[in-house]
Amino acid sequence: MDLLFLLLMLGLVQRNSGRPRSKCPPILKQQDRGKPWNYYGPGDYIITVFETATNPSLELLQFNGARYISSPTRNSNLAGMQPYIFVIQAVNKNSQLLHNLTLGYSIHDNYLSTLATSDALLDTLSTGEVNVPNYSCGRKDNILALLDGAKRDISIQMSTLVGIYKVPQITCSFVSEVLSDKRQFPYFYRMAPKDGIQYPAIIQLLLHFRWILIGLFASDTEKGENFMKMFTPMLVRNGICVVISQRFSMTAPTAPLRDGMSKWRRVNVFVFFTDFSTMMDGIRHVHFALEGLPQPIEGKIWIITLFGGLPVKSHRLYEYVHSIWNFYIQERGYDDTFQPFIFVEPQFQNQSFHCSFSKHILSVKVRRRCTQKEPLESEGKRNSDKYRIDYRAFSVIKTLAHALNAAYSSRSKRKKKKWLVALRLQPWQLHPFLKKNEFCNFSEMKMYVDQNGDLIADLHIMSLFVFPEENYIEEQTGSFERQRLIISQDTLSLLKWLNKSLPQSICVENCHPGFVKWAREGEPVCCYDCIPCPEGTISTQEDTQKCTKCPDDQYPTEDRVQCIPKRITFLSYEEHLGIILVSFALLMFLTTGFVLIIFLKYLQTPIVKANNRELSFILLVSLFLCFLSSFLFIGQPRKATCLLRQTVFSIVFSVAVSSVLAKTITVVLAFLATKPGNRVRTWLGKSLANSIIFSGSAGQIFICALWLGISPPFPDSDLHSQPGEIILQCNEGSVTMFYVVLGYMCFLAAICFTVAFVARNLPGAFNEAKLITFSMLVFCSVWVSFLPSYLSTKGKSMVVVQIFSILASSAGLLGCIFFPKCYIIILRPDLNTKEHLMIKVGN
């Protein structure tokens, strides 16, 4: 809109009688003296500089009943122009930088105004005395580049205008990210770090001191809105909660902010996006909000995005301020090719410049022009003022000088004729040499190019610590180098000595290792409860979001802060339970051997001969092996023991149960054979008993062979049954075949029990049917209770259950069938006679 207004002003110029004249000649008023102005120095190539020499005052004044306002005052800051003049003079005197060329300057103030900037730009692009672009008249300056020290919005306007002429625009200030778009602004060069380089430093600073509950403030401008949109997601991604977020202005009410601070009194850190002109407005806004809160109020920390010194270092509005943190760009050091200090006379303007108000008949504005009339003195008298070189300006102009030399060297290589070399260099021919971005090499600031091609700078973190009665100290708290935060321990020690500890800004205390954060419903993620890690998991750091699961071969300690290796365990011979089972198995093994010896010694007695003594010996031998088979279940599982233990146990037990079944059937057939005319007598004999034993055992052998052929058992480890233990065990391979084997054995036992139960009351001497019935009742009870016990246990307890079932059922068969006979043989030999047998049969 401002540019359109200027073009309309230019349209007021009319041509009459072949000579243009002004329609509305301007009237120069006294208050306009001193602005606009322009400093000019001749040279082969002119560097145009637009600097903000107008500084707004930050004094807080009462005005029309308002509490405080910022009253900007305009002030032609001549000192803001001096760096460029001295630097260009220092570069011209350095023969190593420029060869037979000189740089001139044309310096303007932008007055923080787009209108004044546009007017100065038109004056620059107009080679004559009149602001008419492309109209060549009078002075012909060779513009090399435009140095932009203006504010961000003005820079966009300048780039739009000078881009038409392909003049390089170079900035050494923070500007809008919009200007980084090379498609829209191809002739704009950033020689200052990109905007927002302090944001990662702020985030790392918050995380370092665990300030995760913060307030976010920004001026009520477009830049403040952009800051909120860009910085808030960065905070959220790093786990920092913004519970107070507000954009302020001088007219905004403090009631909403007071309500937020009343709810979140634990917020002691505020991140503040502002500039010099609005900083005190923001602190004033928060100060009045805090005044309305009940006491006490803890000192608040302000982290501001400003670069450089604070505008006001001591003020009564700092009553609730603990400290103010800001940033400085680090410097490498000073260049040795020129003096770091230049001494000039206080009245150098009157001595070295010829300033006048010239008014051309076609001019639309009178401009105060100051033209350099003699070289500036670099050494002054004893009473001269000391002025320090601006190294930022020196780095930019030094970069331009190198680019100019590179452009001339490139042309001289391509051109053979000397008169072609002398042709003037056009501004657009400098672009290929500026795109190399060698500013980092010449800059006195510690800058480098990141992976995205943007300029990044190392930063100093400064803190202004406020004490009572408006006293303060300013210390360097740390630095941010190569995207890494470094905190000064000396400053922290000083604060501790001064009893000025840093406040906390958290919702709850941190969760200790071994605990995990549990979010509270309806509250920010920074407000949470701490609960122990679930079983099998640990946490080794504070405020863990998720517990870590231990590896399968490890388990957590009791406090859940470390994973330790699990103990390897199995049913061994050394542990108490193993010793008890081994002892019982050996006892029953010896008992079976003792019974076998008794039966062998009294082989010819009637009680041994009764009910087929061969079957008794087969049963005793099978029970003998049953007790021994339990040893296959004790000790570390190996491939051989895993293959044998279930098959040996099932086959031996099938032989034992088949022997008992053969005994039972023999009793029944013997009773039936006593009846006259019964042909059952022909079935009696060893062949029937052997057939029963063979057929019963063969079925189990077939099932076991099928099992070993399809899915045999193998050694395995159980990592999860018992916490802290790795149980070595035998995997049954096919669980179905295991239960088929058990089912077949129970099937034989059920048939034997049924037959024995039917024949329990048959008459006869030494009838074993009753004994077999009771023994099968014990056997079936043991194995029926085995199944639920086996399924309800894990690890080596399953092995214990099976060993106990083997020993108990075997002991039941041995005790119920053979102990009564041993009692008669040893203690009642009078009953073990043929006469007693005949009497009992007769009865």
PDB file of N, CA, C and O in Angstrom, residues 86-122:
ATOM      1  N   PHE A  86      33.627   3.761   8.788  1.00  0.00           N
ATOM      2  CA  PHE A  86      34.975   3.399   9.189  1.00  0.00           C
ATOM      3  C   PHE A  86      35.408   2.066   8.588  1.00  0.00           C
ATOM      4  O   PHE A  86      36.561   1.874   8.227  1.00  0.00           O
ATOM      5  N   VAL A  87      34.482   1.117   8.502  1.00  0.00           N
ATOM      6  CA  VAL A  87      34.829  -0.194   7.953  1.00  0.00           C
ATOM      7  C   VAL A  87      35.167  -0.080   6.473  1.00  0.00           C
ATOM      8  O   VAL A  87      36.142  -0.681   5.997  1.00  0.00           O
ATOM      9  N   ILE A  88      34.365   0.670   5.725  1.00  0.00           N
ATOM     10  CA  ILE A  88      34.651   0.835   4.297  1.00  0.00           C
ATOM     11  C   ILE A  88      35.991   1.518   4.104  1.00  0.00           C
ATOM     12  O   ILE A  88      36.784   1.171   3.222  1.00  0.00           O
ATOM     13  N   GLN A  89      36.305   2.505   4.961  1.00  0.00           N
ATOM     14  CA  GLN A  89      37.598   3.162   4.863  1.00  0.00           C
ATOM     15  C   GLN A  89      38.733   2.195   5.195  1.00  0.00           C
ATOM     16  O   GLN A  89      39.768   2.174   4.518  1.00  0.00           O
ATOM     17  N   ALA A  90      38.533   1.314   6.204  1.00  0.00           N
ATOM     18  CA  ALA A  90      39.568   0.345   6.567  1.00  0.00           C
ATOM     19  C   ALA A  90      39.781  -0.663   5.446  1.00  0.00           C
ATOM     20  O   ALA A  90      40.910  -1.063   5.156  1.00  0.00           O
ATOM     21  N   VAL A  91      38.702  -1.053   4.775  1.00  0.00           N
ATOM     22  CA  VAL A  91      38.819  -2.009   3.671  1.00  0.00           C
ATOM     23  C   VAL A  91      39.529  -1.354   2.491  1.00  0.00           C
ATOM     24  O   VAL A  91      40.355  -1.990   1.817  1.00  0.00           O
ATOM     25  N   ASN A  92      39.214  -0.104   2.208  1.00  0.00           N
ATOM     26  CA  ASN A  92      39.865   0.579   1.079  1.00  0.00           C
ATOM     27  C   ASN A  92      41.374   0.716   1.292  1.00  0.00           C
ATOM     28  O   ASN A  92      42.149   0.715   0.328  1.00  0.00           O
ATOM     29  N   LYS A  93      41.788   0.864   2.547  1.00  0.00           N
ATOM     30  CA  LYS A  93      43.211   1.030   2.828  1.00  0.00           C
ATOM     31  C   LYS A  93      43.964  -0.300   2.838  1.00  0.00           C
ATOM     32  O   LYS A  93      45.181  -0.320   2.859  1.00  0.00           O
ATOM     33  N   ASN A  94      43.223  -1.422   2.840  1.00  0.00           N
ATOM     34  CA  ASN A  94      43.864  -2.735   2.878  1.00  0.00           C
ATOM     35  C   ASN A  94      44.107  -3.206   1.452  1.00  0.00           C
ATOM     36  O   ASN A  94      43.172  -3.554   0.727  1.00  0.00           O
ATOM     37  N   SER A  95      45.374  -3.213   1.040  1.00  0.00           N
ATOM     38  CA  SER A  95      45.703  -3.577  -0.341  1.00  0.00           C
ATOM     39  C   SER A  95      45.478  -5.040  -0.631  1.00  0.00           C
ATOM     40  O   SER A  95      45.395  -5.452  -1.790  1.00  0.00           O
ATOM     41  N   GLN A  96      45.382  -5.856   0.424  1.00  0.00           N
ATOM     42  CA  GLN A  96      45.166  -7.279   0.208  1.00  0.00           C
ATOM     43  C   GLN A  96      43.716  -7.617  -0.108  1.00  0.00           C
ATOM     44  O   GLN A  96      43.442  -8.675  -0.654  1.00  0.00           O
ATOM     45  N   LEU A  97      42.806  -6.741   0.245  1.00  0.00           N
ATOM     46  CA  LEU A  97      41.393  -7.011   0.005  1.00  0.00           C
ATOM     47  C   LEU A  97      40.950  -6.512  -1.365  1.00  0.00           C
ATOM     48  O   LEU A  97      40.261  -7.223  -2.096  1.00  0.00           O
ATOM     49  N   LEU A  98      41.295  -5.284  -1.719  1.00  0.00           N
ATOM     50  CA  LEU A  98      40.884  -4.711  -3.003  1.00  0.00           C
ATOM     51  C   LEU A  98      42.119  -4.277  -3.784  1.00  0.00           C
ATOM     52  O   LEU A  98      43.061  -3.709  -3.219  1.00  0.00           O
ATOM     53  N   HIS A  99      42.126  -4.538  -5.091  1.00  0.00           N
ATOM     54  CA  HIS A  99      43.245  -4.171  -5.962  1.00  0.00           C
ATOM     55  C   HIS A  99      42.780  -3.097  -6.943  1.00  0.00           C
ATOM     56  O   HIS A  99      41.946  -3.368  -7.811  1.00  0.00           O
ATOM     57  N   ASN A 100      43.292  -1.888  -6.751  1.00  0.00           N
ATOM     58  CA  ASN A 100      42.990  -0.773  -7.659  1.00  0.00           C
ATOM     59  C   ASN A 100      41.498  -0.460  -7.721  1.00  0.00           C
ATOM     60  O   ASN A 100      41.003   0.042  -8.716  1.00  0.00           O
ATOM     61  N   LEU A 101      40.757  -0.789  -6.677  1.00  0.00           N
ATOM     62  CA  LEU A 101      39.329  -0.470  -6.608  1.00  0.00           C
ATOM     63  C   LEU A 101      39.040   0.147  -5.255  1.00  0.00           C
ATOM     64  O   LEU A 101      39.726  -0.120  -4.261  1.00  0.00           O
ATOM     65  N   THR A 102      38.026   0.965  -5.226  1.00  0.00           N
ATOM     66  CA  THR A 102      37.591   1.571  -3.972  1.00  0.00           C
ATOM     67  C   THR A 102      36.089   1.381  -3.817  1.00  0.00           C
ATOM     68  O   THR A 102      35.351   1.291  -4.792  1.00  0.00           O
ATOM     69  N   LEU A 103      35.688   1.343  -2.569  1.00  0.00           N
ATOM     70  CA  LEU A 103      34.267   1.219  -2.242  1.00  0.00           C
ATOM     71  C   LEU A 103      33.757   2.542  -1.705  1.00  0.00           C
ATOM     72  O   LEU A 103      34.404   3.187  -0.861  1.00  0.00           O
ATOM     73  N   GLY A 104      32.609   2.947  -2.205  1.00  0.00           N
ATOM     74  CA  GLY A 104      31.936   4.113  -1.670  1.00  0.00           C
ATOM     75  C   GLY A 104      30.721   3.682  -0.872  1.00  0.00           C
ATOM     76  O   GLY A 104      30.428   2.481  -0.739  1.00  0.00           O
ATOM     77  N   TYR A 105      29.988   4.639  -0.337  1.00  0.00           N
ATOM     78  CA  TYR A 105      28.831   4.283   0.490  1.00  0.00           C
ATOM     79  C   TYR A 105      27.746   5.333   0.318  1.00  0.00           C
ATOM     80  O   TYR A 105      27.995   6.501   0.000  1.00  0.00           O
ATOM     81  N   SER A 106      26.557   4.884   0.545  1.00  0.00           N
ATOM     82  CA  SER A 106      25.378   5.757   0.603  1.00  0.00           C
ATOM     83  C   SER A 106      24.499   5.201   1.705  1.00  0.00           C
ATOM     84  O   SER A 106      23.866   4.146   1.550  1.00  0.00           O
ATOM     85  N   ILE A 107      24.473   5.876   2.869  1.00  0.00           N
ATOM     86  CA  ILE A 107      23.846   5.346   4.082  1.00  0.00           C
ATOM     87  C   ILE A 107      22.559   6.118   4.350  1.00  0.00           C
ATOM     88  O   ILE A 107      22.534   7.355   4.311  1.00  0.00           O
ATOM     89  N   HIS A 108      21.494   5.363   4.605  1.00  0.00           N
ATOM     90  CA  HIS A 108      20.177   5.937   4.869  1.00  0.00           C
ATOM     91  C   HIS A 108      19.631   5.377   6.176  1.00  0.00           C
ATOM     92  O   HIS A 108      19.986   4.277   6.604  1.00  0.00           O
ATOM     93  N   ASP A 109      18.736   6.106   6.771  1.00  0.00           N
ATOM     94  CA  ASP A 109      17.981   5.629   7.937  1.00  0.00           C
ATOM     95  C   ASP A 109      16.577   5.249   7.475  1.00  0.00           C
ATOM     96  O   ASP A 109      15.946   5.978   6.685  1.00  0.00           O
ATOM     97  N   ASN A 110      16.070   4.115   7.958  1.00  0.00           N
ATOM     98  CA  ASN A 110      14.725   3.697   7.534  1.00  0.00           C
ATOM     99  C   ASN A 110      13.626   4.232   8.447  1.00  0.00           C
ATOM    100  O   ASN A 110      12.435   4.075   8.134  1.00  0.00           O
ATOM    101  N   TYR A 111      14.000   4.796   9.580  1.00  0.00           N
ATOM    102  CA  TYR A 111      13.035   5.441  10.488  1.00  0.00           C
ATOM    103  C   TYR A 111      11.934   4.495  10.965  1.00  0.00           C
ATOM    104  O   TYR A 111      10.868   4.944  11.375  1.00  0.00           O
ATOM    105  N   LEU A 112      12.198   3.185  10.860  1.00  0.00           N
ATOM    106  CA  LEU A 112      11.170   2.204  11.237  1.00  0.00           C
ATOM    107  C   LEU A 112       9.876   2.435  10.472  1.00  0.00           C
ATOM    108  O   LEU A 112       8.782   2.149  10.975  1.00  0.00           O
ATOM    109  N   SER A 113       9.989   2.934   9.254  1.00  0.00           N
ATOM    110  CA  SER A 113       8.809   3.294   8.459  1.00  0.00           C
ATOM    111  C   SER A 113       8.968   2.733   7.054  1.00  0.00           C
ATOM    112  O   SER A 113      10.004   2.932   6.405  1.00  0.00           O
ATOM    113  N   THR A 114       7.956   2.064   6.574  1.00  0.00           N
ATOM    114  CA  THR A 114       7.993   1.542   5.203  1.00  0.00           C
ATOM    115  C   THR A 114       7.927   2.683   4.192  1.00  0.00           C
ATOM    116  O   THR A 114       8.523   2.603   3.108  1.00  0.00           O
ATOM    117  N   LEU A 115       7.228   3.780   4.539  1.00  0.00           N
ATOM    118  CA  LEU A 115       7.117   4.917   3.628  1.00  0.00           C
ATOM    119  C   LEU A 115       8.471   5.598   3.466  1.00  0.00           C
ATOM    120  O   LEU A 115       8.911   5.880   2.342  1.00  0.00           O
ATOM    121  N   ALA A 116       9.156   5.847   4.591  1.00  0.00           N
ATOM    122  CA  ALA A 116      10.473   6.486   4.514  1.00  0.00           C
ATOM    123  C   ALA A 116      11.479   5.580   3.818  1.00  0.00           C
ATOM    124  O   ALA A 116      12.341   6.048   3.070  1.00  0.00           O
ATOM    125  N   THR A 117      11.365   4.274   4.018  1.00  0.00           N
ATOM    126  CA  THR A 117      12.273   3.333   3.358  1.00  0.00           C
ATOM    127  C   THR A 117      12.057   3.349   1.850  1.00  0.00           C
ATOM    128  O   THR A 117      13.015   3.346   1.068  1.00  0.00           O
ATOM    129  N   SER A 118      10.807   3.354   1.427  1.00  0.00           N
ATOM    130  CA  SER A 118      10.515   3.376  -0.005  1.00  0.00           C
ATOM    131  C   SER A 118      11.032   4.655  -0.649  1.00  0.00           C
ATOM    132  O   SER A 118      11.580   4.634  -1.760  1.00  0.00           O
ATOM    133  N   ASP A 119      10.906   5.763   0.064  1.00  0.00           N
ATOM    134  CA  ASP A 119      11.393   7.031  -0.479  1.00  0.00           C
ATOM    135  C   ASP A 119      12.916   6.990  -0.628  1.00  0.00           C
ATOM    136  O   ASP A 119      13.465   7.414  -1.649  1.00  0.00           O
ATOM    137  N   ALA A 120      13.607   6.444   0.368  1.00  0.00           N
ATOM    138  CA  ALA A 120      15.064   6.361   0.292  1.00  0.00           C
ATOM    139  C   ALA A 120      15.501   5.389  -0.806  1.00  0.00           C
ATOM    140  O   ALA A 120      16.507   5.599  -1.486  1.00  0.00           O
ATOM    141  N   LEU A 121      14.741   4.291  -0.989  1.00  0.00           N
ATOM    142  CA  LEU A 121      15.071   3.341  -2.042  1.00  0.00           C
ATOM    143  C   LEU A 121      14.937   3.994  -3.415  1.00  0.00           C
ATOM    144  O   LEU A 121      15.778   3.800  -4.301  1.00  0.00           O
ATOM    145  N   LEU A 122      13.868   4.744  -3.603  1.00  0.00           N
ATOM    146  CA  LEU A 122      13.693   5.438  -4.881  1.00  0.00           C
ATOM    147  C   LEU A 122      14.822   6.439  -5.112  1.00  0.00           C
ATOM    148  O   LEU A 122      15.297   6.627  -6.234  1.00  0.00           O
TER     149      LEU A 122
END
